[in-house]
Tab-separated table of C-alpha atoms in Angstrom:
chain	number	residue	atom	x	y	z
X	37	MET	CA	-11.731	-14.592	30.323
X	38	LYS	CA	-10.055	-12.882	33.289
X	39	GLU	CA	-6.928	-15.015	32.879
X	40	LYS	CA	-6.728	-14.139	29.191
X	41	LEU	CA	-7.164	-10.430	29.963
X	42	GLU	CA	-4.372	-10.553	32.539
X	43	THR	CA	-2.071	-12.130	29.947
X	44	ILE	CA	-2.935	-9.401	27.431
X	45	LYS	CA	-2.366	-6.681	30.020
X	46	ALA	CA	1.050	-8.144	30.906
X	47	ARG	CA	2.012	-8.276	27.212
X	48	TYR	CA	0.877	-4.654	26.725
X	49	GLU	CA	3.088	-3.529	29.630
X	50	GLU	CA	5.984	-5.567	28.237
X	51	LEU	CA	5.557	-3.872	24.849
X	52	SER	CA	5.695	-0.457	26.531
X	53	ARG	CA	9.033	-1.404	28.075
X	54	LEU	CA	10.392	-2.803	24.808
X	55	LEU	CA	9.467	0.345	22.895
X	56	MET	CA	11.561	2.364	25.348
X	57	ASP	CA	14.554	0.019	25.029
X	58	PRO	CA	17.509	1.901	23.459
X	59	ALA	CA	18.730	-1.400	21.973
X	60	ILE	CA	15.897	-1.445	19.425
X	61	MET	CA	15.434	2.294	18.859
X	62	ASN	CA	17.208	2.136	15.499
X	63	ASP	CA	15.410	-0.988	14.278
X	64	PHE	CA	12.538	0.635	12.346
X	65	THR	CA	10.871	-2.653	11.349
X	66	LYS	CA	10.854	-3.970	14.907
X	67	ILE	CA	9.580	-0.657	16.302
X	68	LYS	CA	6.810	-0.657	13.680
X	69	ASN	CA	5.746	-4.239	14.490
X	70	LEU	CA	5.830	-3.704	18.252
X	71	SER	CA	3.875	-0.439	17.940
X	72	LYS	CA	1.204	-2.139	15.834
X	73	GLU	CA	0.894	-5.007	18.323
X	74	GLN	CA	0.535	-2.541	21.196
X	75	SER	CA	-2.029	-0.508	19.252
X	76	ASP	CA	-4.068	-3.664	18.594
X	77	LEU	CA	-4.137	-4.436	22.334
X	78	LYS	CA	-4.759	-0.893	23.596
X	79	GLU	CA	-8.587	-0.887	23.538
X	80	ILE	CA	-8.769	-4.275	25.290
X	81	VAL	CA	-6.373	-3.155	28.025
X	82	GLU	CA	-8.218	0.140	28.554
X	83	LYS	CA	-11.603	-1.568	28.871
X	84	TYR	CA	-10.122	-4.200	31.188
X	85	GLN	CA	-8.762	-1.427	33.406
X	86	ASP	CA	-12.251	0.159	33.432
X	87	LEU	CA	-13.607	-3.237	34.506
X	88	LEU	CA	-11.081	-3.521	37.340
X	89	ASN	CA	-11.911	0.020	38.459
X	90	ALA	CA	-15.630	-0.765	38.497
X	91	GLU	CA	-15.014	-3.910	40.576
X	92	GLN	CA	-12.897	-1.869	42.990
X	93	ASN	CA	-15.669	0.733	43.260
X	94	ILE	CA	-18.158	-1.980	44.255
X	95	GLU	CA	-15.833	-3.350	46.936
X	96	GLU	CA	-15.314	0.136	48.388
X	97	ALA	CA	-19.055	0.902	48.264
X	98	LYS	CA	-19.868	-2.318	50.150
X	99	THR	CA	-17.837	-1.073	53.131
X	100	LEU	CA	-20.221	1.915	53.397
X	101	LEU	CA	-23.485	-0.034	53.427
X	102	ASN	CA	-23.588	-0.130	57.243
X	103	ASP	CA	-23.239	3.659	57.447
X	104	PRO	CA	-26.810	5.129	57.500
X	105	GLU	CA	-25.634	8.407	55.987
X	106	MET	CA	-23.698	6.753	53.158
X	107	LYS	CA	-25.908	3.715	52.496
X	108	GLU	CA	-28.052	5.251	49.735
X	109	MET	CA	-25.017	6.618	47.893
X	110	ALA	CA	-23.233	3.260	48.248
X	111	GLU	CA	-26.221	1.370	46.821
X	112	LEU	CA	-26.357	3.721	43.816
X	113	GLU	CA	-22.626	3.193	43.246
X	114	ILE	CA	-22.999	-0.590	43.428
X	115	GLU	CA	-25.907	-0.543	40.966
X	116	SER	CA	-24.100	1.788	38.551
X	117	SER	CA	-20.824	-0.166	38.671
X	118	THR	CA	-22.626	-3.515	38.304
X	119	ASN	CA	-24.326	-2.274	35.115
X	120	LYS	CA	-20.997	-0.966	33.863
X	121	ILE	CA	-19.311	-4.315	34.514
X	122	GLU	CA	-22.017	-6.139	32.562
X	123	ALA	CA	-21.571	-3.818	29.584
X	124	LEU	CA	-17.772	-4.025	29.738
X	125	ASN	CA	-17.824	-7.830	29.889
X	126	HIS	CA	-19.918	-7.905	26.715
X	127	GLU	CA	-17.618	-5.427	24.950
X	128	LEU	CA	-14.549	-7.422	25.986
X	129	GLU	CA	-16.109	-10.663	24.738
X	130	ILE	CA	-16.423	-9.036	21.320
X	131	LEU	CA	-12.901	-7.595	21.404
X	132	LEU	CA	-11.436	-10.993	22.299
X	133	ILE	CA	-12.930	-12.671	19.231
X	134	PRO	CA	-9.975	-13.352	16.883
X	135	LYS	CA	-9.904	-10.678	14.190
X	136	ASP	CA	-9.688	-11.420	10.500
X	137	GLU	CA	-6.099	-10.444	9.689
X	138	ASN	CA	-7.251	-9.211	6.270
X	139	ASP	CA	-9.884	-6.745	7.553
X	140	GLY	CA	-7.692	-3.672	7.164
X	141	LYS	CA	-6.531	-4.526	3.644
X	142	ASN	CA	-7.397	-3.239	0.192
X	143	ILE	CA	-9.151	-5.627	-2.184
X	144	ILE	CA	-9.189	-6.932	-5.719
X	145	MET	CA	-12.787	-7.353	-6.930
X	146	GLU	CA	-13.864	-9.326	-9.988
X	147	ILE	CA	-17.409	-9.096	-11.393
X	148	ARG	CA	-18.619	-11.354	-14.209
X	149	GLY	CA	-21.869	-11.648	-16.096
X	150	ALA	CA	-23.081	-15.225	-15.558
X	151	ALA	CA	-26.452	-16.803	-16.409
X	152	GLY	CA	-28.665	-14.586	-18.528
X	153	GLY	CA	-26.617	-13.517	-21.541
X	154	ASP	CA	-26.666	-9.792	-22.322
X	155	GLU	CA	-28.826	-8.989	-19.295
X	156	ALA	CA	-26.305	-10.687	-16.987
X	157	ASN	CA	-23.537	-8.496	-18.422
X	158	ILE	CA	-25.668	-5.374	-18.036
X	159	PHE	CA	-26.318	-6.338	-14.401
X	160	ALA	CA	-22.582	-6.861	-13.864
X	161	GLY	CA	-22.142	-3.251	-14.979
X	162	ASP	CA	-24.876	-2.162	-12.545
X	163	LEU	CA	-23.062	-3.936	-9.698
X	164	LEU	CA	-19.788	-2.223	-10.598
X	165	ARG	CA	-21.603	1.137	-10.549
X	166	MET	CA	-23.132	0.260	-7.143
X	167	TYR	CA	-19.731	-0.574	-5.659
X	168	THR	CA	-18.219	2.548	-7.250
X	169	TYR	CA	-20.847	4.729	-5.534
X	170	TYR	CA	-20.282	2.894	-2.254
X	171	ALA	CA	-16.515	3.388	-2.531
X	172	GLU	CA	-17.071	7.111	-3.103
X	173	HIS	CA	-19.315	7.314	0.000
X	174	GLN	CA	-16.547	5.619	2.027
X	175	GLY	CA	-13.787	7.860	0.677
X	176	TRP	CA	-12.079	4.918	-1.054
X	177	LYS	CA	-10.354	4.846	-4.435
X	178	LEU	CA	-11.552	2.391	-7.107
X	179	GLU	CA	-9.346	1.658	-10.126
X	180	ILE	CA	-10.299	-0.548	-13.080
X	181	ASP	CA	-7.539	-3.070	-13.841
X	182	HIS	CA	-9.198	-4.889	-16.732
X	183	GLN	CA	-12.563	-4.986	-18.479
X	184	VAL	CA	-14.336	-6.951	-21.194
X	185	GLU	CA	-17.438	-5.082	-22.271
X	186	GLY	CA	-20.723	-6.804	-23.086
X	187	ALA	CA	-22.209	-6.497	-26.584
X	188	SER	CA	-25.338	-4.742	-25.258
X	189	GLY	CA	-23.651	-2.867	-22.410
X	190	GLY	CA	-22.221	-3.722	-19.023
X	191	PHE	CA	-19.363	-6.171	-18.696
X	192	ALA	CA	-18.738	-9.820	-19.398
X	193	GLN	CA	-15.866	-9.366	-16.941
X	194	VAL	CA	-14.420	-6.451	-15.025
X	195	GLU	CA	-11.665	-6.397	-12.422
X	196	CYS	CA	-10.827	-3.504	-10.127
X	197	THR	CA	-8.708	-2.583	-7.133
X	198	ILE	CA	-10.393	-0.765	-4.235
X	199	LYS	CA	-8.090	1.041	-1.819
X	200	GLY	CA	-8.898	2.728	1.459
X	201	GLU	CA	-9.491	2.181	5.148
X	202	ASN	CA	-10.797	-1.279	6.133
X	203	VAL	CA	-12.062	-2.082	2.620
X	204	TYR	CA	-11.958	-5.867	3.055
X	205	SER	CA	-13.786	-5.741	6.411
X	206	LYS	CA	-16.809	-4.150	4.702
X	207	LEU	CA	-16.805	-5.924	1.328
X	208	LYS	CA	-15.651	-9.428	2.289
X	209	TYR	CA	-19.258	-10.676	2.389
X	210	GLU	CA	-19.907	-9.692	-1.253
X	211	SER	CA	-18.360	-12.801	-2.835
X	212	GLY	CA	-20.954	-15.049	-4.436
X	213	ALA	CA	-23.753	-15.096	-7.012
X	214	HIS	CA	-25.937	-11.975	-7.175
X	215	ARG	CA	-29.341	-12.496	-8.814
X	216	VAL	CA	-31.452	-9.820	-10.504
X	217	GLN	CA	-35.172	-10.038	-11.288
X	218	ARG	CA	-36.443	-7.366	-13.691
X	219	VAL	CA	-37.637	-6.653	-17.208
X	220	PRO	CA	-34.427	-6.421	-19.272
X	221	VAL	CA	-33.942	-3.581	-21.746
X	222	THR	CA	-33.581	-6.312	-24.366
X	223	GLU	CA	-37.035	-7.791	-23.535
X	224	THR	CA	-39.820	-6.859	-25.984
X	225	GLN	CA	-42.752	-8.639	-24.270
X	226	GLY	CA	-42.412	-6.950	-20.857
X	227	ARG	CA	-41.602	-10.196	-19.032
X	228	VAL	CA	-39.538	-10.322	-15.857
X	229	HIS	CA	-36.298	-12.279	-16.339
X	230	THR	CA	-33.880	-13.698	-13.764
X	231	SER	CA	-30.173	-13.280	-14.443
X	232	THR	CA	-27.026	-13.578	-12.344
X	233	ALA	CA	-23.610	-12.029	-12.013
X	234	THR	CA	-20.805	-13.317	-9.812
X	235	VAL	CA	-18.604	-11.285	-7.507
X	236	VAL	CA	-15.236	-12.370	-6.099
X	237	VAL	CA	-13.472	-10.320	-3.409
X	238	MET	CA	-9.798	-11.002	-2.641
X	239	PRO	CA	-7.678	-9.185	-0.046
X	240	GLU	CA	-4.623	-7.427	-1.436
X	241	VAL	CA	-1.855	-9.389	0.252
X	242	GLU	CA	1.650	-7.983	0.352
X	243	ASP	CA	4.882	-10.011	0.267
X	244	ILE	CA	3.181	-13.246	-0.785
X	245	ASP	CA	5.538	-16.217	-0.564
X	246	ILE	CA	4.619	-17.901	-3.843
X	247	ASP	CA	7.261	-19.300	-6.138
X	248	ILE	CA	6.377	-18.591	-9.773
X	249	LYS	CA	8.697	-19.969	-12.436
X	250	GLU	CA	9.283	-17.840	-15.507
X	251	SER	CA	8.797	-20.970	-17.646
X	252	ASP	CA	5.253	-21.322	-16.246
X	253	LEU	CA	4.209	-17.937	-17.631
X	254	LYS	CA	2.845	-16.912	-21.024
X	255	ILE	CA	3.007	-13.134	-21.422
X	256	ASP	CA	1.114	-11.251	-24.144
X	257	VAL	CA	1.154	-7.504	-24.834
X	258	TYR	CA	-1.420	-5.512	-26.817
X	259	HIS	CA	-3.000	-2.062	-27.167
X	260	SER	CA	-5.056	-0.829	-24.197
X	261	SER	CA	-8.735	-0.382	-25.032
X	262	GLY	CA	-11.388	1.863	-23.538
X	263	ALA	CA	-15.163	2.190	-23.700
X	264	GLY	CA	-16.559	0.853	-26.948
X	265	GLY	CA	-13.363	-1.066	-27.591
X	266	GLN	CA	-11.411	1.824	-29.090
X	267	SER	CA	-7.683	1.913	-28.540
X	268	VAL	CA	-6.573	4.407	-25.912
X	269	ASN	CA	-2.877	3.829	-26.375
X	270	THR	CA	-0.900	3.563	-29.576
X	271	SER	CA	1.769	1.382	-27.956
X	272	ASN	CA	1.512	-2.210	-26.769
X	273	SER	CA	1.224	-1.265	-23.100
X	274	ALA	CA	-1.518	-3.660	-21.915
X	275	VAL	CA	-0.250	-6.948	-20.499
X	276	ARG	CA	-1.904	-10.367	-20.187
X	277	ILE	CA	-0.160	-13.062	-18.117
X	278	THR	CA	-1.255	-16.700	-18.146
X	279	HIS	CA	-0.037	-19.031	-15.407
X	280	LEU	CA	0.093	-22.268	-17.409
X	281	PRO	CA	-0.047	-24.849	-14.548
X	282	THR	CA	-3.327	-23.397	-13.199
X	283	ASN	CA	-4.563	-21.674	-16.377
X	284	THR	CA	-4.982	-18.506	-14.296
X	285	VAL	CA	-5.147	-15.386	-16.476
X	286	VAL	CA	-4.595	-11.806	-15.309
X	287	THR	CA	-4.689	-8.683	-17.422
X	288	CYS	CA	-3.699	-5.112	-16.678
X	289	GLN	CA	-4.024	-2.040	-18.874
X	290	VAL	CA	-4.464	0.755	-16.315
X	291	GLU	CA	-0.877	2.056	-16.564
X	292	ARG	CA	0.608	3.780	-19.614
X	293	SER	CA	3.857	1.872	-19.238
X	294	GLN	CA	4.093	-1.775	-20.298
X	295	LEU	CA	6.613	-2.384	-17.489
X	296	LYS	CA	4.262	-0.963	-14.843
X	297	ASN	CA	1.350	-2.966	-16.222
X	298	LYS	CA	3.488	-6.114	-16.085
X	299	GLU	CA	4.492	-5.415	-12.468
X	300	ARG	CA	0.857	-4.829	-11.534
X	301	ALA	CA	-0.297	-7.926	-13.410
X	302	MET	CA	2.322	-10.058	-11.602
X	303	LYS	CA	1.044	-8.730	-8.287
X	304	LEU	CA	-2.527	-9.604	-9.313
X	305	LEU	CA	-1.383	-13.081	-10.361
X	306	LYS	CA	0.235	-13.707	-6.982
X	307	ILE	CA	-2.930	-12.556	-5.201
X	308	ARG	CA	-5.055	-14.882	-7.365
X	309	LEU	CA	-2.799	-17.876	-6.798
X	310	TYR	CA	-2.691	-17.149	-3.067
X	311	ASP	CA	-6.487	-16.847	-3.017
X	312	GLN	CA	-6.846	-20.191	-4.814
X	313	LYS	CA	-4.583	-21.751	-2.209
X	314	VAL	CA	-6.691	-20.321	0.635
X	315	GLN	CA	-9.929	-21.500	-1.008
X	316	GLU	CA	-8.542	-25.033	-1.376
X	317	GLN	CA	-7.481	-25.112	2.272
X	318	GLU	CA	-10.869	-23.865	3.452
X	319	GLN	CA	-12.680	-26.488	1.374
X	320	LYS	CA	-10.549	-29.209	2.962
X	321	GLN	CA	-11.218	-27.766	6.422
X	322	GLY	CA	-14.919	-27.152	5.866
X	323	THR	CA	-15.775	-27.372	9.550
X	324	GLU	CA	-13.815	-24.181	10.195
X	325	ARG	CA	-16.267	-22.206	8.054
X	326	LYS	CA	-19.317	-22.920	10.235
X	327	SER	CA	-19.117	-19.627	12.098
X	328	LYS	CA	-18.968	-17.615	8.872
X	329	VAL	CA	-21.964	-16.024	7.193
X	330	GLY	CA	-22.792	-18.288	4.246
X	331	SER	CA	-20.892	-21.330	3.102
X	332	GLY	CA	-18.106	-19.302	1.519
X	333	ASP	CA	-18.728	-21.099	-1.782
X	334	ARG	CA	-18.391	-18.456	-4.459
X	335	SER	CA	-21.108	-20.066	-6.553
X	336	GLU	CA	-23.537	-19.688	-3.631
X	337	LYS	CA	-26.572	-17.474	-4.374
X	338	ILE	CA	-26.181	-14.747	-1.770
X	339	ARG	CA	-28.506	-11.928	-2.793
X	340	THR	CA	-31.512	-11.094	-4.981
X	341	TYR	CA	-32.247	-7.660	-6.414
X	342	ASN	CA	-35.985	-7.599	-7.235
X	343	TYR	CA	-36.782	-4.495	-9.297
X	344	PRO	CA	-40.611	-4.858	-9.540
X	345	GLN	CA	-40.840	-4.906	-5.722
X	346	ASN	CA	-37.903	-2.499	-5.138
X	347	ARG	CA	-36.520	-5.137	-2.753
X	348	VAL	CA	-33.052	-6.476	-1.986
X	349	THR	CA	-32.817	-9.754	-0.039
X	350	ASP	CA	-29.670	-11.295	1.380
X	351	HIS	CA	-30.441	-15.025	1.541
X	352	ARG	CA	-27.647	-15.927	3.965
X	353	ILE	CA	-29.292	-14.091	6.852
X	354	GLY	CA	-32.862	-13.655	5.569
X	355	PHE	CA	-32.478	-9.860	5.559
X	356	SER	CA	-34.465	-7.603	3.205
X	357	VAL	CA	-34.631	-3.876	2.527
X	358	MET	CA	-37.319	-2.184	0.422
X	359	ASN	CA	-35.080	0.462	-1.146
X	360	LEU	CA	-33.350	-1.246	-4.048
X	361	ASP	CA	-33.120	2.105	-5.857
X	362	ARG	CA	-31.003	3.531	-3.020
X	363	VAL	CA	-28.920	0.348	-2.735
X	364	MET	CA	-27.977	0.622	-6.417
X	365	GLN	CA	-26.857	4.186	-5.664
X	366	GLY	CA	-24.368	2.808	-3.133
X	367	ASP	CA	-26.485	2.737	0.042
X	368	LEU	CA	-25.083	-0.638	1.108
X	369	ASP	CA	-24.430	0.116	4.782
X	370	PRO	CA	-27.680	-1.391	6.188
X	371	ILE	CA	-26.987	-4.718	4.428
X	372	ILE	CA	-23.290	-4.782	5.333
X	373	GLU	CA	-24.029	-3.891	8.973
X	374	ALA	CA	-26.650	-6.671	9.182
X	375	LEU	CA	-24.142	-9.204	7.797
X	376	THR	CA	-21.408	-8.031	10.183
X	377	THR	CA	-23.771	-8.201	13.176
X	378	GLU	CA	-24.946	-11.709	12.292
X	379	ASP	CA	-21.372	-12.921	11.773
X	380	LEU	CA	-20.399	-11.528	15.174
X	381	LYS	CA	-23.477	-13.074	16.800
X	382	ARG	CA	-22.583	-16.525	15.444
X	383	LYS	CA	-18.994	-16.220	16.602
X	384	LEU	CA	-20.112	-15.190	20.105
X	385	ALA	CA	-22.427	-18.196	20.175
X	386	GLY	CA	-19.467	-20.381	19.250
X	387	GLU	CA	-21.134	-21.762	16.134
């Protein structure tokens, strides 16, 4: 680890010199990239310097052990610095774990009612409300891109964009099948039913290098619709794009302008196609997913929301909380923190 830290420190110092180089002062893109790289390394370098200082303090204290008047103070310094070194080594181990390059990005989230008919759609609506509350708590912005309402409420399908600080890092574990156990509003006998809704989380990737031929696209325009299906726009502003080779469909109706909706839909299409590509690669390289929480399979049952017992259980890590009512109001932090901690623990163990 020491060798790696020395390499990082040398690179950090090199970046400081480069950022002062008059030859690149007018190259905004290069300055931006170099500044970001230096910023990413700053915490590691600072903690490494603290580690070196603590080691130096121990060496200096050892020279005072034979001095009767200074011995007690030297022993306290050695003990204190030794404890500090242990803590710093652990912190540096964590910092040196390769970061997910998508952690700081916004996301596209898709929620669909799955098994359970009307109740599954109603639950999909409950999940959207839960994530909306959570986004509000985090100071994020959630925008609906497309929705297909269920006949009895909720959504057969709803897609949204969530923007803010480190959105993907907190919501990346939400992809998968969410199961609800409760008495549906449509149930007349008072029986508990089990239904599911699926969630897919995709990072919003900029400048995606995906070649899309115009001949591979089928583009439809229609009136935007709101709650209850009523038209909210008298012009054909909503846009649906179908990528024929993959049968991938994206729809956008959030903008008033057809052109803006088309631009946004094309961006969504690129993100979906890129995500499909990533999923295919990860399935082929299955061994690389071992350190991740869960299998990464989006059909995997990840969580159960049990209303009679007011319990939420995340099956990937065997974690339960007995405050489902608060979770549905957006109190997701305890679950997300438990998932993040377990993921980090597995990576540190080299699983």
